[in-house]
Short mmCIF file of C-alpha atoms in Angstrom, two decimals:
data_model
loop_
_atom_site.label_atom_id
_atom_site.label_comp_id
_atom_site.label_asym_id
_atom_site.label_seq_id
_atom_site.Cartn_x
_atom_site.Cartn_y
_atom_site.Cartn_z
CA MET A 1 21.53 -41.56 -29.80
CA LEU A 2 21.51 -39.61 -33.06
CA ALA A 3 18.21 -41.19 -34.10
CA TYR A 4 16.67 -40.26 -30.74
CA PHE A 5 17.59 -36.59 -31.03
CA LEU A 6 16.46 -36.47 -34.65
CA ARG A 7 13.07 -37.75 -33.49
CA ARG A 8 13.03 -35.12 -30.75
CA LEU A 9 13.75 -32.42 -33.30
CA LEU A 10 10.97 -33.68 -35.55
CA LEU A 11 8.57 -33.72 -32.60
CA ILE A 12 9.09 -29.99 -32.24
CA ILE A 13 6.90 -29.47 -35.33
CA PRO A 14 3.64 -31.05 -34.05
CA THR A 15 4.26 -29.78 -30.52
CA LEU A 16 4.74 -26.21 -31.71
CA PHE A 17 1.72 -26.50 -34.01
CA GLY A 18 -0.45 -27.81 -31.18
CA ILE A 19 0.58 -25.01 -28.81
CA MET A 20 -0.16 -22.38 -31.44
CA VAL A 21 -3.56 -23.95 -32.19
CA ILE A 22 -4.60 -23.98 -28.53
CA ASN A 23 -3.52 -20.39 -27.94
CA PHE A 24 -5.15 -19.23 -31.18
CA LEU A 25 -8.46 -20.75 -30.05
CA VAL A 26 -8.13 -19.15 -26.63
CA ILE A 27 -7.45 -15.76 -28.20
CA GLN A 28 -10.52 -16.09 -30.42
CA ALA A 29 -12.70 -16.62 -27.34
CA ALA A 30 -11.15 -13.77 -25.37
CA PRO A 31 -13.19 -10.54 -25.30
CA GLY A 32 -11.82 -7.14 -26.18
CA GLY A 33 -9.87 -7.79 -29.38
CA PRO A 34 -7.92 -5.20 -31.41
CA VAL A 35 -11.05 -3.96 -33.15
CA GLU A 36 -12.63 -3.24 -29.76
CA GLN A 37 -9.39 -1.55 -28.68
CA MET A 38 -9.52 0.75 -31.71
CA ILE A 39 -13.20 1.48 -31.14
CA ALA A 40 -12.41 2.45 -27.56
CA LYS A 41 -9.74 4.86 -28.79
CA ILE A 42 -12.20 6.34 -31.26
CA ARG A 43 -14.76 6.77 -28.51
CA GLY A 44 -12.10 8.70 -26.64
CA ASN A 45 -11.82 11.10 -29.62
CA ASN A 46 -8.36 9.81 -30.44
CA VAL A 47 -8.03 10.74 -34.11
CA ASP A 48 -4.62 9.09 -34.33
CA ALA A 49 -6.27 5.74 -33.67
CA THR A 50 -7.63 5.76 -37.21
CA SER A 51 -4.50 7.05 -38.92
CA ARG A 52 -3.47 3.58 -40.08
CA ILE A 53 -6.76 2.93 -41.83
CA SER A 54 -6.18 5.68 -44.35
CA GLY A 55 -3.16 7.39 -45.74
CA SER A 56 -3.85 10.90 -44.40
CA GLY A 57 -5.24 12.68 -41.38
CA MET A 58 -7.97 14.23 -43.57
CA GLU A 59 -9.41 10.82 -44.40
CA SER A 60 -9.29 9.94 -40.71
CA THR A 61 -11.26 13.07 -39.89
CA GLN A 62 -13.80 12.21 -42.57
CA ALA A 63 -14.16 8.75 -41.07
CA LEU A 64 -14.87 10.29 -37.69
CA GLU A 65 -17.46 12.63 -39.24
CA GLN A 66 -19.13 9.61 -40.81
CA MET A 67 -19.41 8.07 -37.35
CA GLY A 68 -21.60 10.94 -36.18
CA GLU A 69 -23.86 10.64 -39.22
CA ALA A 70 -24.17 6.84 -39.13
CA HIS A 71 -27.23 5.00 -37.96
CA PHE A 72 -27.03 2.62 -35.03
CA SER A 73 -25.89 -0.79 -36.22
CA ASP A 74 -26.24 -4.26 -34.78
CA SER A 75 -22.48 -4.80 -34.50
CA LYS A 76 -20.87 -7.81 -32.89
CA TYR A 77 -18.35 -5.46 -31.27
CA ARG A 78 -19.05 -3.97 -27.90
CA GLY A 79 -19.29 -0.19 -28.00
CA ALA A 80 -19.67 -0.09 -31.79
CA GLN A 81 -23.20 1.31 -31.79
CA GLY A 82 -23.35 4.52 -33.79
CA LEU A 83 -20.36 3.64 -35.95
CA ASP A 84 -20.66 3.26 -39.70
CA PRO A 85 -20.67 -0.46 -40.64
CA GLU A 86 -18.31 0.35 -43.50
CA PHE A 87 -15.90 1.89 -41.01
CA ILE A 88 -16.09 -1.27 -38.86
CA ALA A 89 -15.39 -3.32 -42.00
CA LYS A 90 -12.27 -1.19 -42.62
CA LEU A 91 -11.12 -1.93 -39.11
CA GLU A 92 -11.65 -5.66 -39.58
CA LYS A 93 -9.76 -5.63 -42.86
CA MET A 94 -6.88 -3.67 -41.32
CA PHE A 95 -6.49 -6.25 -38.56
CA GLY A 96 -7.15 -9.23 -40.86
CA PHE A 97 -10.48 -10.15 -39.27
CA ASP A 98 -12.26 -10.04 -42.60
CA LYS A 99 -11.07 -13.64 -43.16
CA PRO A 100 -12.38 -16.82 -41.46
CA PRO A 101 -10.42 -17.95 -38.36
CA LEU A 102 -9.05 -21.08 -40.08
CA GLU A 103 -7.73 -19.08 -43.01
CA ARG A 104 -6.14 -16.55 -40.68
CA PHE A 105 -4.45 -19.28 -38.65
CA LEU A 106 -3.06 -21.12 -41.68
CA LEU A 107 -1.77 -17.88 -43.18
CA MET A 108 -0.15 -16.98 -39.87
CA MET A 109 1.61 -20.34 -39.56
CA LYS A 110 2.78 -20.16 -43.18
CA ASN A 111 4.39 -16.78 -42.49
CA TYR A 112 5.85 -17.98 -39.19
CA LEU A 113 7.77 -20.75 -40.96
CA THR A 114 9.98 -18.00 -42.38
CA PHE A 115 9.84 -15.98 -39.13
CA ASN A 116 7.65 -13.38 -40.79
CA PHE A 117 5.59 -12.16 -37.84
CA GLY A 118 4.09 -9.15 -39.56
CA ASP A 119 3.69 -5.71 -38.01
CA SER A 120 2.42 -4.65 -34.62
CA TYR A 121 -1.15 -3.35 -34.61
CA PHE A 122 -0.45 -0.36 -32.43
CA LYS A 123 3.32 0.35 -32.53
CA ASP A 124 3.80 0.78 -36.30
CA ARG A 125 6.87 -1.46 -36.24
CA SER A 126 7.55 -5.02 -37.32
CA VAL A 127 7.17 -7.70 -34.66
CA MET A 128 10.62 -9.11 -35.40
CA GLU A 129 12.13 -5.67 -34.86
CA LEU A 130 10.40 -5.40 -31.48
CA ILE A 131 11.55 -8.90 -30.47
CA ILE A 132 15.15 -8.26 -31.52
CA GLU A 133 15.11 -4.98 -29.60
CA ALA A 134 13.82 -6.68 -26.44
CA MET A 135 15.95 -9.83 -26.72
CA PRO A 136 19.22 -8.43 -25.22
CA VAL A 137 17.42 -7.50 -22.00
CA SER A 138 15.80 -10.93 -21.57
CA ILE A 139 18.99 -12.78 -22.52
CA SER A 140 21.00 -10.69 -20.06
CA ILE A 141 18.59 -11.23 -17.18
CA GLY A 142 17.88 -14.89 -17.91
CA LEU A 143 21.43 -16.00 -18.66
CA TRP A 144 23.21 -14.17 -15.84
CA THR A 145 20.56 -15.13 -13.30
CA THR A 146 20.66 -18.81 -14.27
CA ILE A 147 24.47 -18.92 -14.23
CA LEU A 148 24.73 -17.23 -10.84
CA VAL A 149 21.94 -19.30 -9.31
CA TYR A 150 23.64 -22.54 -10.34
CA LEU A 151 27.11 -21.31 -9.34
CA ILE A 152 25.77 -20.48 -5.87
CA SER A 153 23.27 -23.28 -5.32
CA ILE A 154 25.30 -26.32 -6.38
CA PRO A 155 28.42 -25.69 -4.24
CA LEU A 156 26.26 -24.53 -1.33
CA GLY A 157 23.98 -27.57 -1.61
CA ILE A 158 26.96 -29.94 -1.73
CA ARG A 159 28.55 -28.32 1.31
CA LYS A 160 25.27 -28.47 3.22
CA ALA A 161 24.96 -32.17 2.39
CA VAL A 162 28.49 -32.91 3.56
CA HIS A 163 27.93 -30.92 6.78
CA ASP A 164 24.34 -32.01 7.31
CA GLY A 165 23.03 -31.13 10.79
CA THR A 166 25.95 -28.87 11.69
CA SER A 167 25.71 -25.18 12.59
CA PHE A 168 26.75 -24.30 9.02
CA ASP A 169 23.81 -26.25 7.63
CA ILE A 170 21.37 -24.64 10.07
CA TRP A 171 22.32 -20.99 9.60
CA THR A 172 22.67 -21.27 5.82
CA SER A 173 19.22 -22.88 5.67
CA ALA A 174 17.82 -19.93 7.62
CA VAL A 175 19.44 -17.45 5.23
CA VAL A 176 18.19 -19.35 2.16
CA VAL A 177 14.63 -19.56 3.50
CA VAL A 178 14.55 -15.83 4.32
CA GLY A 179 15.84 -15.01 0.84
CA TYR A 180 13.23 -17.27 -0.71
CA ALA A 181 10.45 -15.69 1.36
CA ILE A 182 11.19 -12.19 0.06
CA PRO A 183 9.60 -11.60 -3.37
CA GLY A 184 12.08 -10.52 -5.99
CA PHE A 185 10.25 -7.28 -6.80
CA LEU A 186 10.20 -6.21 -3.14
CA PHE A 187 13.92 -6.88 -2.86
CA ALA A 188 14.40 -4.88 -6.07
CA ILE A 189 12.62 -1.91 -4.50
CA LEU A 190 14.82 -2.25 -1.40
CA LEU A 191 17.94 -2.24 -3.60
CA ILE A 192 16.72 0.90 -5.36
CA VAL A 193 16.09 2.64 -2.03
CA LEU A 194 19.53 1.68 -0.74
CA PHE A 195 21.80 1.88 -3.77
CA ALA A 196 20.07 3.73 -6.64
CA GLY A 197 19.47 7.16 -5.13
CA GLY A 198 16.26 6.25 -3.35
CA SER A 199 17.15 7.47 0.14
CA PHE A 200 20.75 6.49 0.84
CA TRP A 201 23.46 5.91 -1.76
CA SER A 202 23.41 6.58 -5.48
CA ILE A 203 25.87 3.94 -6.66
CA PHE A 204 24.05 2.04 -9.41
CA PRO A 205 21.85 3.28 -12.29
CA LEU A 206 18.10 3.01 -11.96
CA ARG A 207 17.03 2.16 -15.51
CA SER A 208 18.01 0.80 -18.94
CA LEU A 209 20.55 -1.83 -19.97
CA VAL A 210 23.38 0.61 -20.74
CA SER A 211 24.07 4.32 -20.42
CA ASP A 212 23.11 6.83 -23.10
CA ASN A 213 26.75 7.34 -24.10
CA TRP A 214 27.45 3.59 -24.34
CA TYR A 215 28.25 3.68 -28.06
CA GLN A 216 30.91 6.30 -27.46
CA LEU A 217 32.83 4.15 -24.96
CA ASP A 218 35.71 1.81 -25.74
CA LEU A 219 35.27 -1.97 -25.44
CA ILE A 220 36.34 -2.37 -21.80
CA ASP A 221 34.22 0.58 -20.65
CA LYS A 222 31.24 -0.83 -22.59
CA VAL A 223 31.52 -4.15 -20.76
CA LEU A 224 31.92 -2.44 -17.39
CA ASN A 225 29.01 -0.11 -18.09
CA TYR A 226 26.80 -3.05 -19.05
CA LEU A 227 27.74 -5.03 -15.93
CA TRP A 228 27.22 -1.92 -13.80
CA HIS A 229 23.63 -1.65 -15.04
CA MET A 230 23.02 -5.36 -14.47
CA VAL A 231 24.04 -5.50 -10.79
CA LEU A 232 20.73 -4.50 -9.17
CA PRO A 233 18.24 -6.40 -11.39
CA ILE A 234 20.35 -9.57 -11.39
CA THR A 235 20.84 -9.39 -7.62
CA ALA A 236 17.08 -9.06 -7.14
CA MET A 237 16.49 -12.09 -9.36
CA VAL A 238 19.20 -14.27 -7.78
CA ILE A 239 18.27 -13.66 -4.12
CA SER A 240 14.91 -15.36 -4.41
CA GLY A 241 15.93 -17.86 -7.07
CA PHE A 242 18.50 -20.17 -5.52
CA ALA A 243 16.61 -21.54 -2.48
CA SER A 244 14.81 -24.46 -4.14
CA LEU A 245 17.85 -25.46 -6.18
CA THR A 246 20.09 -25.39 -3.09
CA PHE A 247 17.81 -27.73 -1.15
CA LEU A 248 17.33 -29.95 -4.20
CA THR A 249 21.11 -30.30 -4.56
CA LYS A 250 21.54 -31.01 -0.86
CA ASN A 251 18.83 -33.69 -0.77
CA SER A 252 20.12 -35.32 -3.95
CA PHE A 253 23.63 -35.61 -2.51
CA LEU A 254 22.34 -36.85 0.86
CA GLU A 255 20.41 -39.60 -0.86
CA GLU A 256 23.43 -40.72 -2.86
CA ILE A 257 25.88 -40.44 0.06
CA ASN A 258 23.89 -42.99 2.05
CA LYS A 259 23.89 -45.62 -0.71
CA GLN A 260 25.93 -48.81 -0.59
CA TYR A 261 28.31 -47.97 -3.45
CA VAL A 262 29.54 -44.93 -1.50
CA VAL A 263 30.25 -47.09 1.56
CA THR A 264 32.12 -49.53 -0.68
CA ALA A 265 34.16 -46.73 -2.26
CA ARG A 266 35.15 -45.43 1.16
CA ALA A 267 36.07 -48.95 2.30
CA LYS A 268 38.46 -49.20 -0.66
CA GLY A 269 40.38 -46.25 0.76
CA LEU A 270 39.26 -43.54 -1.66
CA THR A 271 39.51 -40.00 -0.37
CA GLU A 272 36.31 -38.19 0.58
CA ARG A 273 36.84 -35.75 -2.29
CA ARG A 274 37.28 -38.61 -4.77
CA VAL A 275 34.14 -40.31 -3.47
CA LEU A 276 32.13 -37.11 -3.57
CA PHE A 277 33.11 -35.83 -7.02
CA GLY A 278 34.11 -39.09 -8.69
CA HIS A 279 31.06 -41.15 -7.76
CA VAL A 280 28.33 -39.19 -5.97
CA PHE A 281 28.39 -36.05 -8.11
CA ARG A 282 27.51 -37.78 -11.39
CA ASN A 283 24.43 -39.48 -9.94
CA ALA A 284 23.24 -36.68 -7.68
CA MET A 285 23.42 -34.01 -10.37
CA LEU A 286 21.02 -35.76 -12.73
CA ILE A 287 17.90 -34.47 -10.98
CA VAL A 288 19.44 -31.01 -10.73
CA ILE A 289 20.21 -30.91 -14.43
CA ALA A 290 16.67 -32.09 -15.20
CA GLY A 291 15.27 -28.86 -13.83
CA MET A 292 17.66 -26.56 -15.72
CA PRO A 293 15.51 -26.01 -18.85
CA ALA A 294 12.41 -25.23 -16.79
CA ALA A 295 14.39 -22.90 -14.52
CA LEU A 296 15.91 -21.05 -17.46
CA ILE A 297 12.57 -20.73 -19.25
CA GLY A 298 10.88 -19.45 -16.09
CA ILE A 299 13.56 -16.83 -15.49
CA PHE A 300 13.99 -15.98 -19.15
CA PHE A 301 10.35 -15.35 -20.03
CA SER A 302 8.14 -14.81 -17.01
CA GLY A 303 10.16 -14.41 -13.84
CA SER A 304 11.75 -11.14 -14.94
CA LEU A 305 8.51 -9.29 -15.80
CA LEU A 306 8.26 -7.26 -12.59
CA ILE A 307 12.01 -6.68 -12.56
CA GLU A 308 11.79 -5.30 -16.09
CA VAL A 309 9.00 -2.95 -14.99
CA ILE A 310 10.81 -1.75 -11.86
CA PHE A 311 14.13 -1.10 -13.59
CA SER A 312 12.57 0.17 -16.86
CA LEU A 313 14.04 -2.67 -18.91
CA ASN A 314 12.15 -3.37 -22.13
CA GLY A 315 12.53 -7.16 -22.33
CA LEU A 316 10.46 -9.92 -23.87
CA GLY A 317 8.45 -10.45 -20.70
CA LEU A 318 7.27 -6.85 -20.62
CA LEU A 319 6.74 -6.82 -24.38
CA GLY A 320 4.52 -9.92 -24.26
CA PHE A 321 2.56 -8.63 -21.26
CA GLU A 322 1.87 -5.22 -22.78
CA SER A 323 0.89 -6.85 -26.07
CA ALA A 324 -1.56 -9.18 -24.34
CA ILE A 325 -3.15 -6.27 -22.49
CA SER A 326 -3.51 -4.20 -25.66
CA ARG A 327 -4.58 -7.25 -27.73
CA ASP A 328 -1.68 -6.71 -30.13
CA TYR A 329 -2.05 -10.20 -31.56
CA PRO A 330 0.93 -10.21 -33.98
CA VAL A 331 3.28 -9.43 -31.07
CA VAL A 332 1.50 -11.91 -28.77
CA PHE A 333 1.78 -14.80 -31.21
CA GLY A 334 5.25 -13.78 -32.40
CA THR A 335 6.66 -13.82 -28.86
CA LEU A 336 4.78 -17.04 -28.09
CA TYR A 337 6.29 -18.69 -31.17
CA ILE A 338 9.82 -17.65 -30.14
CA PHE A 339 9.25 -18.66 -26.51
CA THR A 340 7.97 -22.09 -27.50
CA LEU A 341 10.78 -22.79 -29.94
CA LEU A 342 13.43 -21.81 -27.41
CA GLY A 343 11.73 -23.84 -24.70
CA LEU A 344 11.59 -26.99 -26.83
CA PHE A 345 15.24 -26.64 -27.85
CA LEU A 346 16.26 -26.08 -24.22
CA HIS A 347 14.57 -29.33 -23.21
CA ILE A 348 16.60 -31.16 -25.86
CA MET A 349 19.74 -29.47 -24.55
CA GLY A 350 18.80 -30.76 -21.11
CA ASP A 351 18.84 -34.32 -22.44
CA LEU A 352 22.23 -33.72 -24.04
CA THR A 353 23.53 -32.50 -20.70
CA TYR A 354 22.21 -35.71 -19.11
CA THR A 355 24.38 -37.81 -21.39
CA PHE A 356 27.37 -35.53 -20.85
CA ILE A 357 27.18 -35.93 -17.07
CA ASP A 358 26.38 -39.63 -17.12
CA PRO A 359 27.33 -41.47 -20.35
CA ARG A 360 25.53 -44.56 -19.04
CA ILE A 361 22.19 -42.96 -19.94
CA ASP A 362 21.00 -44.27 -23.29
CA PHE A 363 17.88 -42.50 -24.51
CA GLU A 364 17.83 -44.61 -27.67
CA ARG A 365 17.43 -47.81 -25.63
CA ARG A 366 14.72 -46.25 -23.47
CA MET A 367 12.77 -45.17 -26.54
CA GLY A 368 13.03 -48.66 -27.89
#
């Protein structure tokens, strides 16, 4: 078993490298890079857009004056006609595009080995600082949503399997399907209208992870304040997130309940509870556990994007989306690197959970 997980850990290296290579190539082919973004700002007479090229506003103004005096150039950048080629070269050097793609990629990966993601192109802050700032929001949303979804779905799915075809199974299925049919962001808007001062009650806060005076509160009030802010976004995420897992749990238990070993266990006089949790649970939960890493990754990184926007929560999903739109490549690749590492480790944790639930599983033998 130890050898298997060591191999899995070592496989993270080529897998991560391959993912970064593919995304780097895609980014190179994508139009509208950071140089084009800066040119667009310059075209909009945004003097601040050039403030990072030089050390003072005067030099930025001089650069803009040079633009008006420059001849038209055959630039590879869209919208760069009329700009001084030397000014374009300064832009390329500022963003690191004065080097060949291969050299840029190798330098990036060398820095990423020490989690040195550089600085954001447009936010004048380090990428690691931005990620650390956004991490609490994503961890809060992803972790609480996953815990609540599993705490609701597994008991509900088991009960539906035991009472298959009864009125309880029918009406709970209807409720689950309706909840699944409502998009999370629409339900979030409904919650705001009802409980966040939209039109009815003003019970819960509308934005941010904690209140402005959070640091002045004592420990218990800090926890309560944090949970108070989490109620609406987590509820919006959970409502539409537990349907598939509930039905998966139910179907897994139904399949196991009808097998011969369950009939034999009942014939030996074991109680229904002993049969269900002593024999069926271990086998039925394997397929449920298999989907846990994917579910957590989906909620953690992508599923919460609209929720973060609606409730003004600056998480990793929103950070990555805004960076992709603005072509802030250091932030894009930095968040991708973190996402991929966490995802690969979560898949390994899923295998560990397999062996915890059913010790009969031997990954070492299967690899052999």
